[in-house]
Amino acid sequence: HGTEHCLVGMKGNPRMLNRGLDCDVIVAEVRATSHKPDEMYGIIERLSPGTRKIELFARPHNVQPNWITLGNQLDGVHLLDPDIAQAYQKHHPDASAPNAK
């Protein structure tokens, strides 16, 4: 058995959070290293709907639709949001175009 903590931060007005929608404890089977319970992503989506979300230190199994996912074990750059892809190209003109998935 083990315990892992999830820290959720928000820039801006925290009054926009949907408080009290979910419990604050998840009991789940232990999975592969850094493989979070699937329920975690739903809780975070419900906590702050319609906002950008970022996962740091991600691995390929942590990639979620509509999230910014960063990690040194990910293969290449995959940008789905056209605005983010355009900003990336603007700031990194010599880089190859990000892959769309």
Short mmCIF file of N, CA and C in Angstrom, two decimals:
data_model
loop_
_atom_site.label_atom_id
_atom_site.label_comp_id
_atom_site.label_asym_id
_atom_site.label_seq_id
_atom_site.Cartn_x
_atom_site.Cartn_y
_atom_site.Cartn_z
N HIS A 1 0.84 -1.18 0.00
CA HIS A 1 0.00 0.00 0.00
C HIS A 1 0.88 1.23 0.00
N GLY A 2 0.40 2.27 -0.61
CA GLY A 2 1.14 3.51 -0.63
C GLY A 2 0.20 4.69 -0.72
N THR A 3 0.73 5.81 -0.42
CA THR A 3 -0.03 7.05 -0.50
C THR A 3 0.69 8.00 -1.44
N GLU A 4 -0.03 8.60 -2.33
CA GLU A 4 0.53 9.63 -3.21
C GLU A 4 -0.34 10.86 -3.09
N HIS A 5 0.30 12.00 -3.21
CA HIS A 5 -0.41 13.27 -3.09
C HIS A 5 -0.47 13.94 -4.45
N CYS A 6 -1.55 14.63 -4.69
CA CYS A 6 -1.71 15.39 -5.93
C CYS A 6 -1.89 16.86 -5.56
N LEU A 7 -1.01 17.69 -6.07
CA LEU A 7 -1.12 19.12 -5.83
C LEU A 7 -1.76 19.77 -7.04
N VAL A 8 -2.76 20.57 -6.79
CA VAL A 8 -3.45 21.28 -7.85
C VAL A 8 -3.27 22.76 -7.58
N GLY A 9 -2.72 23.47 -8.55
CA GLY A 9 -2.55 24.91 -8.41
C GLY A 9 -3.37 25.64 -9.45
N MET A 10 -3.70 26.86 -9.14
CA MET A 10 -4.51 27.64 -10.08
C MET A 10 -4.01 29.07 -10.09
N LYS A 11 -3.86 29.61 -11.28
CA LYS A 11 -3.51 31.01 -11.44
C LYS A 11 -4.81 31.80 -11.56
N GLY A 12 -4.91 32.86 -10.82
CA GLY A 12 -6.10 33.69 -10.93
C GLY A 12 -7.03 33.53 -9.75
N ASN A 13 -8.31 33.68 -10.00
CA ASN A 13 -9.33 33.72 -8.97
C ASN A 13 -9.77 32.31 -8.57
N PRO A 14 -9.40 31.85 -7.37
CA PRO A 14 -9.79 30.49 -6.97
C PRO A 14 -11.28 30.36 -6.67
N ARG A 15 -12.02 31.45 -6.64
CA ARG A 15 -13.46 31.35 -6.39
C ARG A 15 -14.19 30.68 -7.54
N MET A 16 -13.50 30.54 -8.69
CA MET A 16 -14.12 29.89 -9.84
C MET A 16 -14.11 28.37 -9.72
N LEU A 17 -13.42 27.85 -8.71
CA LEU A 17 -13.33 26.40 -8.55
C LEU A 17 -14.68 25.80 -8.19
N ASN A 18 -14.95 24.63 -8.69
CA ASN A 18 -16.14 23.87 -8.31
C ASN A 18 -15.80 23.07 -7.06
N ARG A 19 -16.09 23.64 -5.92
CA ARG A 19 -15.74 22.99 -4.66
C ARG A 19 -16.80 21.98 -4.25
N GLY A 20 -16.36 20.96 -3.55
CA GLY A 20 -17.28 19.99 -2.98
C GLY A 20 -17.90 19.03 -3.98
N LEU A 21 -17.40 18.98 -5.21
CA LEU A 21 -17.97 18.08 -6.21
C LEU A 21 -17.51 16.64 -6.05
N ASP A 22 -16.31 16.47 -5.53
CA ASP A 22 -15.72 15.13 -5.44
C ASP A 22 -15.12 14.93 -4.06
N CYS A 23 -14.87 13.68 -3.75
CA CYS A 23 -14.17 13.40 -2.50
C CYS A 23 -12.69 13.74 -2.68
N ASP A 24 -11.97 13.79 -1.59
CA ASP A 24 -10.55 14.13 -1.68
C ASP A 24 -9.65 12.93 -1.43
N VAL A 25 -10.23 11.72 -1.46
CA VAL A 25 -9.46 10.49 -1.31
C VAL A 25 -9.87 9.53 -2.41
N ILE A 26 -8.89 8.96 -3.09
CA ILE A 26 -9.15 7.95 -4.11
C ILE A 26 -8.47 6.67 -3.65
N VAL A 27 -9.19 5.59 -3.67
CA VAL A 27 -8.61 4.28 -3.38
C VAL A 27 -8.57 3.53 -4.70
N ALA A 28 -7.36 3.17 -5.13
CA ALA A 28 -7.20 2.52 -6.43
C ALA A 28 -6.06 1.52 -6.38
N GLU A 29 -6.06 0.61 -7.33
CA GLU A 29 -4.99 -0.37 -7.45
C GLU A 29 -3.68 0.33 -7.80
N VAL A 30 -2.59 -0.21 -7.31
CA VAL A 30 -1.27 0.30 -7.67
C VAL A 30 -1.03 -0.03 -9.14
N ARG A 31 -0.54 0.95 -9.89
CA ARG A 31 -0.29 0.77 -11.31
C ARG A 31 1.18 0.99 -11.59
N ALA A 32 1.53 1.05 -12.85
CA ALA A 32 2.93 1.28 -13.25
C ALA A 32 3.43 2.59 -12.66
N THR A 33 4.72 2.73 -12.58
CA THR A 33 5.33 3.93 -12.03
C THR A 33 4.74 5.17 -12.69
N SER A 34 4.34 6.12 -11.89
CA SER A 34 3.77 7.41 -12.28
C SER A 34 2.43 7.30 -13.00
N HIS A 35 1.83 6.13 -13.02
CA HIS A 35 0.52 5.96 -13.67
C HIS A 35 -0.56 6.30 -12.65
N LYS A 36 -1.15 7.46 -12.83
CA LYS A 36 -2.15 7.94 -11.89
C LYS A 36 -3.48 7.23 -12.10
N PRO A 37 -4.31 7.19 -11.07
CA PRO A 37 -5.65 6.62 -11.27
C PRO A 37 -6.41 7.44 -12.31
N ASP A 38 -7.14 6.76 -13.18
CA ASP A 38 -7.90 7.46 -14.21
C ASP A 38 -8.87 8.48 -13.61
N GLU A 39 -9.39 8.18 -12.42
CA GLU A 39 -10.34 9.07 -11.76
C GLU A 39 -9.75 10.45 -11.49
N MET A 40 -8.43 10.52 -11.34
CA MET A 40 -7.78 11.79 -11.01
C MET A 40 -8.04 12.85 -12.08
N TYR A 41 -7.95 12.45 -13.34
CA TYR A 41 -8.13 13.42 -14.42
C TYR A 41 -9.57 13.96 -14.46
N GLY A 42 -10.54 13.10 -14.21
CA GLY A 42 -11.93 13.55 -14.16
C GLY A 42 -12.18 14.52 -13.02
N ILE A 43 -11.59 14.24 -11.87
CA ILE A 43 -11.74 15.14 -10.72
C ILE A 43 -11.17 16.51 -11.05
N ILE A 44 -9.99 16.53 -11.65
CA ILE A 44 -9.36 17.82 -11.99
C ILE A 44 -10.17 18.55 -13.04
N GLU A 45 -10.71 17.83 -14.03
CA GLU A 45 -11.55 18.47 -15.06
C GLU A 45 -12.80 19.09 -14.42
N ARG A 46 -13.42 18.37 -13.49
CA ARG A 46 -14.62 18.90 -12.84
C ARG A 46 -14.30 20.04 -11.88
N LEU A 47 -13.11 20.02 -11.31
CA LEU A 47 -12.70 21.06 -10.37
C LEU A 47 -12.57 22.41 -11.07
N SER A 48 -12.07 22.38 -12.28
CA SER A 48 -11.82 23.63 -13.01
C SER A 48 -12.14 23.43 -14.49
N PRO A 49 -13.43 23.34 -14.83
CA PRO A 49 -13.81 23.06 -16.22
C PRO A 49 -13.47 24.21 -17.16
N GLY A 50 -13.11 23.85 -18.39
CA GLY A 50 -12.87 24.85 -19.41
C GLY A 50 -11.57 25.61 -19.28
N THR A 51 -10.66 25.15 -18.44
CA THR A 51 -9.38 25.83 -18.27
C THR A 51 -8.27 24.96 -18.84
N ARG A 52 -7.12 25.57 -19.11
CA ARG A 52 -5.96 24.80 -19.54
C ARG A 52 -5.38 24.07 -18.35
N LYS A 53 -4.91 22.88 -18.61
CA LYS A 53 -4.31 22.08 -17.55
C LYS A 53 -2.96 21.58 -18.02
N ILE A 54 -2.04 21.40 -17.08
CA ILE A 54 -0.69 20.96 -17.42
C ILE A 54 -0.31 19.80 -16.51
N GLU A 55 0.32 18.82 -17.10
CA GLU A 55 0.89 17.72 -16.32
C GLU A 55 2.40 17.77 -16.50
N LEU A 56 3.11 17.86 -15.38
CA LEU A 56 4.56 17.91 -15.41
C LEU A 56 5.14 16.53 -15.13
N PHE A 57 6.30 16.26 -15.66
CA PHE A 57 7.00 14.99 -15.47
C PHE A 57 6.19 13.82 -16.00
N ALA A 58 5.51 14.04 -17.10
CA ALA A 58 4.62 13.03 -17.67
C ALA A 58 5.39 11.95 -18.41
N ARG A 59 4.73 10.84 -18.60
CA ARG A 59 5.21 9.73 -19.41
C ARG A 59 4.14 9.48 -20.48
N PRO A 60 4.45 8.67 -21.48
CA PRO A 60 3.47 8.48 -22.57
C PRO A 60 2.07 8.06 -22.10
N HIS A 61 1.97 7.29 -21.04
CA HIS A 61 0.64 6.85 -20.59
C HIS A 61 -0.13 7.94 -19.85
N ASN A 62 0.51 9.09 -19.57
CA ASN A 62 -0.17 10.19 -18.87
C ASN A 62 -0.76 11.23 -19.81
N VAL A 63 -0.54 11.12 -21.11
CA VAL A 63 -1.01 12.13 -22.06
C VAL A 63 -2.54 12.13 -22.06
N GLN A 64 -3.10 13.32 -21.88
CA GLN A 64 -4.55 13.48 -21.83
C GLN A 64 -5.00 14.49 -22.89
N PRO A 65 -6.17 14.27 -23.49
CA PRO A 65 -6.68 15.25 -24.46
C PRO A 65 -6.87 16.61 -23.79
N ASN A 66 -6.53 17.67 -24.50
CA ASN A 66 -6.72 19.05 -24.05
C ASN A 66 -5.87 19.43 -22.83
N TRP A 67 -4.82 18.69 -22.55
CA TRP A 67 -3.87 19.04 -21.49
C TRP A 67 -2.53 19.35 -22.13
N ILE A 68 -1.77 20.24 -21.49
CA ILE A 68 -0.38 20.43 -21.86
C ILE A 68 0.39 19.41 -21.04
N THR A 69 1.12 18.55 -21.70
CA THR A 69 1.80 17.45 -21.04
C THR A 69 3.29 17.55 -21.32
N LEU A 70 4.08 17.70 -20.26
CA LEU A 70 5.52 17.88 -20.40
C LEU A 70 6.26 16.78 -19.66
N GLY A 71 7.30 16.25 -20.29
CA GLY A 71 8.11 15.24 -19.63
C GLY A 71 9.27 14.83 -20.50
N ASN A 72 10.38 14.50 -19.88
CA ASN A 72 11.57 14.13 -20.66
C ASN A 72 11.48 12.71 -21.21
N GLN A 73 10.42 11.97 -20.89
CA GLN A 73 10.25 10.62 -21.44
C GLN A 73 9.21 10.59 -22.56
N LEU A 74 8.75 11.77 -22.97
CA LEU A 74 7.82 11.85 -24.09
C LEU A 74 8.60 11.95 -25.38
N ASP A 75 8.04 11.42 -26.45
CA ASP A 75 8.71 11.38 -27.74
C ASP A 75 8.33 12.59 -28.58
N GLY A 76 9.24 13.55 -28.70
CA GLY A 76 9.01 14.70 -29.56
C GLY A 76 8.02 15.70 -29.00
N VAL A 77 7.56 16.57 -29.88
CA VAL A 77 6.61 17.62 -29.52
C VAL A 77 5.32 17.34 -30.28
N HIS A 78 4.23 17.24 -29.56
CA HIS A 78 2.92 16.99 -30.15
C HIS A 78 1.98 18.08 -29.65
N LEU A 79 1.59 18.98 -30.51
CA LEU A 79 0.71 20.07 -30.12
C LEU A 79 -0.60 19.95 -30.88
N LEU A 80 -1.69 19.85 -30.14
CA LEU A 80 -3.00 19.69 -30.75
C LEU A 80 -3.72 21.02 -30.92
N ASP A 81 -3.51 21.94 -29.99
CA ASP A 81 -4.18 23.23 -30.03
C ASP A 81 -3.50 24.12 -31.08
N PRO A 82 -4.22 24.58 -32.10
CA PRO A 82 -3.60 25.38 -33.16
C PRO A 82 -2.93 26.66 -32.65
N ASP A 83 -3.52 27.31 -31.65
CA ASP A 83 -2.93 28.53 -31.11
C ASP A 83 -1.59 28.25 -30.43
N ILE A 84 -1.53 27.16 -29.68
CA ILE A 84 -0.27 26.80 -29.01
C ILE A 84 0.77 26.39 -30.04
N ALA A 85 0.35 25.64 -31.07
CA ALA A 85 1.29 25.23 -32.12
C ALA A 85 1.86 26.46 -32.84
N GLN A 86 1.02 27.44 -33.11
CA GLN A 86 1.48 28.66 -33.78
C GLN A 86 2.45 29.44 -32.88
N ALA A 87 2.15 29.54 -31.59
CA ALA A 87 3.05 30.23 -30.66
C ALA A 87 4.38 29.50 -30.55
N TYR A 88 4.33 28.17 -30.56
CA TYR A 88 5.56 27.37 -30.50
C TYR A 88 6.44 27.66 -31.71
N GLN A 89 5.82 27.65 -32.90
CA GLN A 89 6.58 27.92 -34.12
C GLN A 89 7.16 29.33 -34.12
N LYS A 90 6.41 30.28 -33.57
CA LYS A 90 6.89 31.66 -33.51
C LYS A 90 8.12 31.78 -32.61
N HIS A 91 8.10 31.10 -31.48
CA HIS A 91 9.20 31.20 -30.52
C HIS A 91 10.35 30.25 -30.84
N HIS A 92 10.10 29.24 -31.65
CA HIS A 92 11.13 28.26 -32.02
C HIS A 92 11.13 28.08 -33.54
N PRO A 93 11.48 29.12 -34.29
CA PRO A 93 11.37 29.04 -35.76
C PRO A 93 12.30 28.00 -36.38
N ASP A 94 13.39 27.66 -35.73
CA ASP A 94 14.33 26.68 -36.29
C ASP A 94 13.96 25.24 -35.94
N ALA A 95 13.01 25.06 -35.06
CA ALA A 95 12.60 23.72 -34.66
C ALA A 95 11.70 23.12 -35.74
N SER A 96 11.72 21.80 -35.81
CA SER A 96 10.81 21.15 -36.76
C SER A 96 9.38 21.37 -36.29
N ALA A 97 8.46 21.31 -37.22
CA ALA A 97 7.06 21.52 -36.89
C ALA A 97 6.61 20.46 -35.89
N PRO A 98 5.82 20.86 -34.89
CA PRO A 98 5.34 19.89 -33.92
C PRO A 98 4.39 18.90 -34.57
N ASN A 99 4.47 17.66 -34.14
CA ASN A 99 3.61 16.61 -34.68
C ASN A 99 2.20 16.77 -34.14
N ALA A 100 1.23 16.61 -34.97
CA ALA A 100 -0.16 16.58 -34.52
C ALA A 100 -0.56 15.13 -34.35
N LYS A 101 -1.24 14.85 -33.27
CA LYS A 101 -1.72 13.49 -33.02
C LYS A 101 -3.22 13.48 -32.98
#
